[in-house]
Tab-separated table of C-alpha atoms and ligand atoms in Angstrom:
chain	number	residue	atom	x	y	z
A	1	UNK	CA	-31.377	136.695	56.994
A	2	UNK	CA	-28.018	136.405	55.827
A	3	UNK	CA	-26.667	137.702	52.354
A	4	UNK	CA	-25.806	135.052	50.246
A	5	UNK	CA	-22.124	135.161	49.052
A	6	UNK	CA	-21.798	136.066	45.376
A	7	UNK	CA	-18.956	133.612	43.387
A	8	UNK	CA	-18.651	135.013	40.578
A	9	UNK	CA	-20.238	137.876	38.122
A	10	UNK	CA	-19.935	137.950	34.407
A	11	UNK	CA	-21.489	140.024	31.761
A	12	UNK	CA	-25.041	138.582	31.468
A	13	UNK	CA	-24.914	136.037	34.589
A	14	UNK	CA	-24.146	136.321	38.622
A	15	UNK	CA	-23.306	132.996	40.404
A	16	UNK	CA	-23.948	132.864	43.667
A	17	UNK	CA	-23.143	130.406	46.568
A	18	UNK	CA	-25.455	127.127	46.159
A	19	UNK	CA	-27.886	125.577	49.171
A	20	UNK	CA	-25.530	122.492	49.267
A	21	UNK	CA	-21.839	122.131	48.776
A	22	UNK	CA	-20.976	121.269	44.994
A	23	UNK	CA	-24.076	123.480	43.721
A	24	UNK	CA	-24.545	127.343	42.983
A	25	UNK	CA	-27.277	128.959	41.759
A	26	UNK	CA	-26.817	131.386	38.222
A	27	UNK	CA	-28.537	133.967	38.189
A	28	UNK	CA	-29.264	135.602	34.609
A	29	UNK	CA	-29.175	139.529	34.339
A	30	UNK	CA	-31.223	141.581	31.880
A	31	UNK	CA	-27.589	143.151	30.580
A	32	UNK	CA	-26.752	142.827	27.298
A	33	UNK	CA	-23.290	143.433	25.631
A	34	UNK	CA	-21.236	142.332	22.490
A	35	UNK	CA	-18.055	143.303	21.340
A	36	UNK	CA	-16.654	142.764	24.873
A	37	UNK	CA	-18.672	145.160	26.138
A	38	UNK	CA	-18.006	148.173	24.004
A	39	UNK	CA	-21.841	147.965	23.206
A	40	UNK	CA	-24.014	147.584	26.206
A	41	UNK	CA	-27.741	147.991	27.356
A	42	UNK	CA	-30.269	146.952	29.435
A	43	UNK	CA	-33.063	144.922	27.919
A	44	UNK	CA	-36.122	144.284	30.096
A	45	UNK	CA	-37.075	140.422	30.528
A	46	UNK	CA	-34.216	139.126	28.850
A	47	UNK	CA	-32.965	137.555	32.008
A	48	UNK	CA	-35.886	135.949	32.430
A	49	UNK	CA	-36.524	134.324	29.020
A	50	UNK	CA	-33.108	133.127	28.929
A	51	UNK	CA	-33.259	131.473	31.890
A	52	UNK	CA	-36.660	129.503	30.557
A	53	UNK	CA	-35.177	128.997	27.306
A	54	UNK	CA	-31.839	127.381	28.916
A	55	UNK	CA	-33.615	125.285	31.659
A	56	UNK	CA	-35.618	124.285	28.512
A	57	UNK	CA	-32.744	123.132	26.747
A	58	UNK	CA	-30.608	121.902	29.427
A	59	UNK	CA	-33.157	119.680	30.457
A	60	UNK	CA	-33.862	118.184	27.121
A	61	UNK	CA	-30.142	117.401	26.873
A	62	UNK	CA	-30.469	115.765	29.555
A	63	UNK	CA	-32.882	113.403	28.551
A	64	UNK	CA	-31.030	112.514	25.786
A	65	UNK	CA	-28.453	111.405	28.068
A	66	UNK	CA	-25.924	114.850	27.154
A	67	UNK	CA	-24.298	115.622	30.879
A	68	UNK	CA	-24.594	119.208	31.893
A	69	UNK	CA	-24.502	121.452	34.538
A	70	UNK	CA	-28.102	122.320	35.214
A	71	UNK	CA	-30.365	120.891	38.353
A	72	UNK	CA	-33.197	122.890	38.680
A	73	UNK	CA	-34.817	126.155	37.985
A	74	UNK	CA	-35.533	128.041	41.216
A	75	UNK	CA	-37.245	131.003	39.983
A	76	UNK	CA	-37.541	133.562	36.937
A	77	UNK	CA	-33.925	134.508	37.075
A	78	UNK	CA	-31.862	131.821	39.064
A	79	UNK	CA	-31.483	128.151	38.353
A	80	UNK	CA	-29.519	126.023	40.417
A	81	UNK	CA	-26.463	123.988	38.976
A	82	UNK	CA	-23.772	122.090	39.961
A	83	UNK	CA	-20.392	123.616	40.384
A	84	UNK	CA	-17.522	122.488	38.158
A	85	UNK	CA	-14.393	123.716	37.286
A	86	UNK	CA	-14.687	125.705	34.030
A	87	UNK	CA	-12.771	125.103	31.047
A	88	UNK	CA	-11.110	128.882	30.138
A	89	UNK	CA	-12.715	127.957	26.390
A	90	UNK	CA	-15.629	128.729	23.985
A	91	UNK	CA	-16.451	126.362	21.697
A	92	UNK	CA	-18.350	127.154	18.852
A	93	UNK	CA	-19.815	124.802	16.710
A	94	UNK	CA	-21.120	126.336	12.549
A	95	UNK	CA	-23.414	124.725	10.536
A	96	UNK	CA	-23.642	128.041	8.157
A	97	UNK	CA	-21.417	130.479	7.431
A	98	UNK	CA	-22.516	133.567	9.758
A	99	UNK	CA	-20.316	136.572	11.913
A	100	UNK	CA	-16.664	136.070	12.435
A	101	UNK	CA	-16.207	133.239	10.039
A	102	UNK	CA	-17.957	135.366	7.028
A	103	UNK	CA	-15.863	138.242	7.868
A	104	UNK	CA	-12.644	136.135	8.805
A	105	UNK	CA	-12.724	134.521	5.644
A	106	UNK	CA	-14.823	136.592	3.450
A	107	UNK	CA	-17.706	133.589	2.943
A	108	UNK	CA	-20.921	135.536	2.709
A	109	UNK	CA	-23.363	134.949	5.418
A	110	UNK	CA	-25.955	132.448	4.817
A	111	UNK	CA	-23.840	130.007	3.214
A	112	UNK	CA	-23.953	126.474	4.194
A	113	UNK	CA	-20.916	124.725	5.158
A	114	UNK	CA	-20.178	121.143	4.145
A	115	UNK	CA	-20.021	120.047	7.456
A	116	UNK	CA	-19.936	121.208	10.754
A	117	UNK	CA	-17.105	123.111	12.195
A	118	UNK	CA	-15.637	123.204	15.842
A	119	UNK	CA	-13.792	126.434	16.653
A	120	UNK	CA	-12.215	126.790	20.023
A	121	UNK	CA	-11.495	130.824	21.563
A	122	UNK	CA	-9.379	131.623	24.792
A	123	UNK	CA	-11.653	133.275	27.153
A	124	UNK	CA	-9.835	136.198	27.865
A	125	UNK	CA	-11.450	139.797	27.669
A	126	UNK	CA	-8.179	141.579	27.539
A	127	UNK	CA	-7.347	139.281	24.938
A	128	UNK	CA	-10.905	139.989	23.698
A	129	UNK	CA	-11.591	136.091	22.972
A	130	UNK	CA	-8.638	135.051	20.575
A	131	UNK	CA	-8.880	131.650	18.487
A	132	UNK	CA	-6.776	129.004	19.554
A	133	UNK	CA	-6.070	125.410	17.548
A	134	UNK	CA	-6.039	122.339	19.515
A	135	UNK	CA	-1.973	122.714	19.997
A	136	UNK	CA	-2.537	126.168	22.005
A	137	UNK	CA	-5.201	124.464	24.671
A	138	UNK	CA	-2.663	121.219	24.638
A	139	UNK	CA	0.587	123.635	24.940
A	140	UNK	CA	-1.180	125.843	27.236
A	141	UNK	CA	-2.268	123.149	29.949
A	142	UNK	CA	-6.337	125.149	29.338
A	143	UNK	CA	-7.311	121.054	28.586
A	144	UNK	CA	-5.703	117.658	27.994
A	145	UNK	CA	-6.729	115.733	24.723
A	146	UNK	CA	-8.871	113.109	26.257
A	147	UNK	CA	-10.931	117.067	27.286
A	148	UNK	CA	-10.640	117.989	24.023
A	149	UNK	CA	-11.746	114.738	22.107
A	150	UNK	CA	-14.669	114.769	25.005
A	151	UNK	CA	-15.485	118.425	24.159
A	152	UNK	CA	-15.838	118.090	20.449
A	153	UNK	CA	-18.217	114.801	21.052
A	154	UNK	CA	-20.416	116.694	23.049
A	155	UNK	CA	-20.352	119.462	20.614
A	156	UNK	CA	-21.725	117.819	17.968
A	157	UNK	CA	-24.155	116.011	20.101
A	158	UNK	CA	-25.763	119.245	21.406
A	159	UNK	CA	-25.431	120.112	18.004
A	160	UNK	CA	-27.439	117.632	16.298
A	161	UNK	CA	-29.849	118.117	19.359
A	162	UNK	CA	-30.517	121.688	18.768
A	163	UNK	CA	-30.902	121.379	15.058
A	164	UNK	CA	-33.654	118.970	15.131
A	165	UNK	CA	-35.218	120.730	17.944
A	166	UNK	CA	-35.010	124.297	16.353
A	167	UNK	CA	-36.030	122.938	13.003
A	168	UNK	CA	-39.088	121.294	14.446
A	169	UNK	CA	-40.658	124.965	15.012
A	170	UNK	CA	-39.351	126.752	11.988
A	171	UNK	CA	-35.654	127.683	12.935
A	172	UNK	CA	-32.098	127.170	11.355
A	173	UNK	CA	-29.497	126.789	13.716
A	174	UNK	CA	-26.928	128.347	12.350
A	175	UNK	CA	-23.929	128.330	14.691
A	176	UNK	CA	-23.425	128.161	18.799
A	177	UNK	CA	-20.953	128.297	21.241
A	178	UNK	CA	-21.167	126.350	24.467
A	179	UNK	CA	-19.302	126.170	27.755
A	180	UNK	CA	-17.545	123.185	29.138
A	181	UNK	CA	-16.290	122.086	32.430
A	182	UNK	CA	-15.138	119.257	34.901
A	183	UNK	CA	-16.596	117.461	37.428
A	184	UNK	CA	-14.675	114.927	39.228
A	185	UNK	CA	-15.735	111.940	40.626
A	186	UNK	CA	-13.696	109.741	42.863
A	187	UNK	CA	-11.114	108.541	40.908
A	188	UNK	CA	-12.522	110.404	37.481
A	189	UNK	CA	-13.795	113.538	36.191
A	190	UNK	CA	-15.794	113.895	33.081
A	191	UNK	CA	-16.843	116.550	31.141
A	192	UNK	CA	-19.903	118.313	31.125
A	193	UNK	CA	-21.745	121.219	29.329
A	194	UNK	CA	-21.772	124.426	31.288
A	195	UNK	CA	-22.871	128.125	31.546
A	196	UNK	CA	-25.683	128.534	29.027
A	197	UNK	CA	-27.711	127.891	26.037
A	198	UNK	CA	-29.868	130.491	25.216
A	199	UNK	CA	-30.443	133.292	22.037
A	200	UNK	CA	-27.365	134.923	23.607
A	201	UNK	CA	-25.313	132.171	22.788
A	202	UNK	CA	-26.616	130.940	19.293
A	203	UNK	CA	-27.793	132.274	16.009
A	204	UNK	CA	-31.014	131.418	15.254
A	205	UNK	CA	-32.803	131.944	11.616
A	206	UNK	CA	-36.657	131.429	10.724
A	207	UNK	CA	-36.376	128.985	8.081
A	208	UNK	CA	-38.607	131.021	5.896
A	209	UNK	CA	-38.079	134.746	6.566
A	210	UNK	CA	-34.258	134.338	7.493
A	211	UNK	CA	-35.420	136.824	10.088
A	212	UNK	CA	-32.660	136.659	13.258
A	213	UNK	CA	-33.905	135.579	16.397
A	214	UNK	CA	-30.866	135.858	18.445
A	215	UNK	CA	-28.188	138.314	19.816
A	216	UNK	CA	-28.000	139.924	16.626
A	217	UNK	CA	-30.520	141.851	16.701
A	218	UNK	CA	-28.783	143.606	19.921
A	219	UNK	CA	-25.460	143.532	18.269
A	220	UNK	CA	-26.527	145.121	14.449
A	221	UNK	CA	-29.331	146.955	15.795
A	222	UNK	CA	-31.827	145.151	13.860
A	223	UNK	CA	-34.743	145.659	16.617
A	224	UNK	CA	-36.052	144.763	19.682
A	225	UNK	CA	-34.401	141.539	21.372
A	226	UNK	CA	-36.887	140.508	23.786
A	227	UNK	CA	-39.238	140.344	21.028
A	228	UNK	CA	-37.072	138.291	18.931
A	229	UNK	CA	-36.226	135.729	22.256
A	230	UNK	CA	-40.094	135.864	23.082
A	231	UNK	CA	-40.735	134.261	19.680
A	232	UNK	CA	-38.088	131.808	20.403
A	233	UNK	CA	-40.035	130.572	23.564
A	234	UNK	CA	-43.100	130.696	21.912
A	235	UNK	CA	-42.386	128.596	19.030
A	236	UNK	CA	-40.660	126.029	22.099
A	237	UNK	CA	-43.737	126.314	23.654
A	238	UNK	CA	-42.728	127.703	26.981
A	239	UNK	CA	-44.045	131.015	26.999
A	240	UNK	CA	-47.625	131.073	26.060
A	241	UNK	CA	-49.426	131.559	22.742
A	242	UNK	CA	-51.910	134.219	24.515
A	243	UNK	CA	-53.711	133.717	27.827
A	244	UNK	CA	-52.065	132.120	30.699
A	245	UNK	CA	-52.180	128.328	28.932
A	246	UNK	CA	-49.021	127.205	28.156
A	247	UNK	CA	-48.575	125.114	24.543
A	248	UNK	CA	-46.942	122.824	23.501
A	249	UNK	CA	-44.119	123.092	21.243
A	250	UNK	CA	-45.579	124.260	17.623
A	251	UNK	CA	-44.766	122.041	14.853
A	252	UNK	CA	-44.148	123.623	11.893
A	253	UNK	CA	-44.362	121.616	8.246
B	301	TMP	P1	-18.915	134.628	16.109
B	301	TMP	O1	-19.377	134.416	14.707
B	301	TMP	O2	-19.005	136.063	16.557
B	301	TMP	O3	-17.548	134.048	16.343
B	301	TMP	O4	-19.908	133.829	17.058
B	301	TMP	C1	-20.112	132.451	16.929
B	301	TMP	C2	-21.202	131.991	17.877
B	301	TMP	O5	-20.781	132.135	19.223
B	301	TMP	C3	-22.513	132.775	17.760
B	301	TMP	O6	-23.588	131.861	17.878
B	301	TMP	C4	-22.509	133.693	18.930
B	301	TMP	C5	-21.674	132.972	19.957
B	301	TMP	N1	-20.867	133.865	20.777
B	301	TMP	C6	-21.041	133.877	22.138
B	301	TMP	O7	-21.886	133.157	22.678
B	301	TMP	N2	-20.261	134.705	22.885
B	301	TMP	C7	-19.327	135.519	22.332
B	301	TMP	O8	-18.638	136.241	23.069
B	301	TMP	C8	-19.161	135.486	20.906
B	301	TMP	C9	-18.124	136.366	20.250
B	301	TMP	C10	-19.948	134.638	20.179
């Protein structure tokens, strides 16, 4: 059997050559860094639940009509996607003050912010992730303003997604970042969302404890991680309550 050809490898994820032309298959790693890697480890089974917790999401957004990248998950690790050409950007998207913003501008964490906010950062390690405005992506040629104005919409659409979903089981979404990129069409590309949405890539509060559910815990050593993302896909219902059944998701009033 031949070895499939490997596209691309990042810090959590491996993309590999897809089954057709125009797909690839990402394959999520149990590695886990922050601070561009000055803090790593391996954490058993996170691969695995982020890759159920994404093809969870992913496909909601799609039934809500939200274009993205995903096709199919192939097995615990891998899910198949279509290949697009990445915008070099993060955006993140704050509905509370939290991380870089608190310390940025000295808001304490926790505070809610009058509406949401859209940052945009230059992926770049050496660079280690600077913010840019909307002049440095224009200036820069990273995205035109039509990819811009099409990035922000779908921003706040996975946004007001993700709210209602995490609130539904007891969880405040309190900021995200999300991956864009283009796929082209005949005569037209659009925009769609890309990479990932998973714990890694959000922070996630229980609306009652405040207790983190997300990277955090790996990045301030607040405990164990796959713990914290297990009780994320439990309260989405994909992993199950106990026994083999698997619930629902678990309303929570
Ligand atoms: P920040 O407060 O550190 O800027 O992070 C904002 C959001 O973006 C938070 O939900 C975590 C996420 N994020 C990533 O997904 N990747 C990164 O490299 C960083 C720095 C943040």
């Amino acid at each position: 059997m031949a070895r499939r050809r490997m596209v691309y490898e990042g810090k959590a994820k491996i993309l590999y050559e897809g089954p057709e032309p125009g797909t690839l298959i990402q394959y999520f790693k149990d590695d886990a860094t922050a601070f561009n890697a000055q803090k790593k480890d391996v954490i058993d089974g996170k691969g695995v639940l982020n890759n159920r917790i994404c093809e969870h999401i992913m496909t909601a957004l799609t039934g809500i009509g939200v274009p993205n990248h995903f096709i199919r998950r192939v097995n615990m690790r891998e899910q198949l996607i279509r290949a697009c050409e990445i915008i070099p950007l993060e955006v993140v998207v704050r509905n509370v003050a939290a991380g870089s913003l608190s310390k940025r501008l000295g808001i304490d964490e926790g505070t809610p912010l009058p509406r949401p906010i859209i940052e945009f950062y230059y992926k770049d390690d050496d660079l280690n992730d600077p913010m840019v405005t909307e002049e440095h992506v224009i200036a820069f040629n990273w995205a035109s303003q039509q990819d811009i104005d099409d990035m922000i919409a779908l921003a706040l659409r996975v946004n007001d997604f993700l709210s209602g979903l995490f609130t539904g089981v007891g969880i405040k979404l309190i900021d995200f970042k999300i991956e864009c990129g283009r796929v082209f069409e005949g005569d037209f590309q659009r925009i769609i969302v890309a990479d990932e949405i998973s714990p890694d890539s959000c922070r996630l509060w229980d609306i009652k404890t405040g207790e983190k559910l997300d990277k955090d815990v790996f990045r301030r050593d607040l405990g164990n991680l796959s713990d914290a993302y297990s009780e994320v896909a439990r309260r989405l219902g994909i992993l199950p309550e106990s026994g083999n059944k698997v619930a629902g998701p678990k309303l929570v009033h």
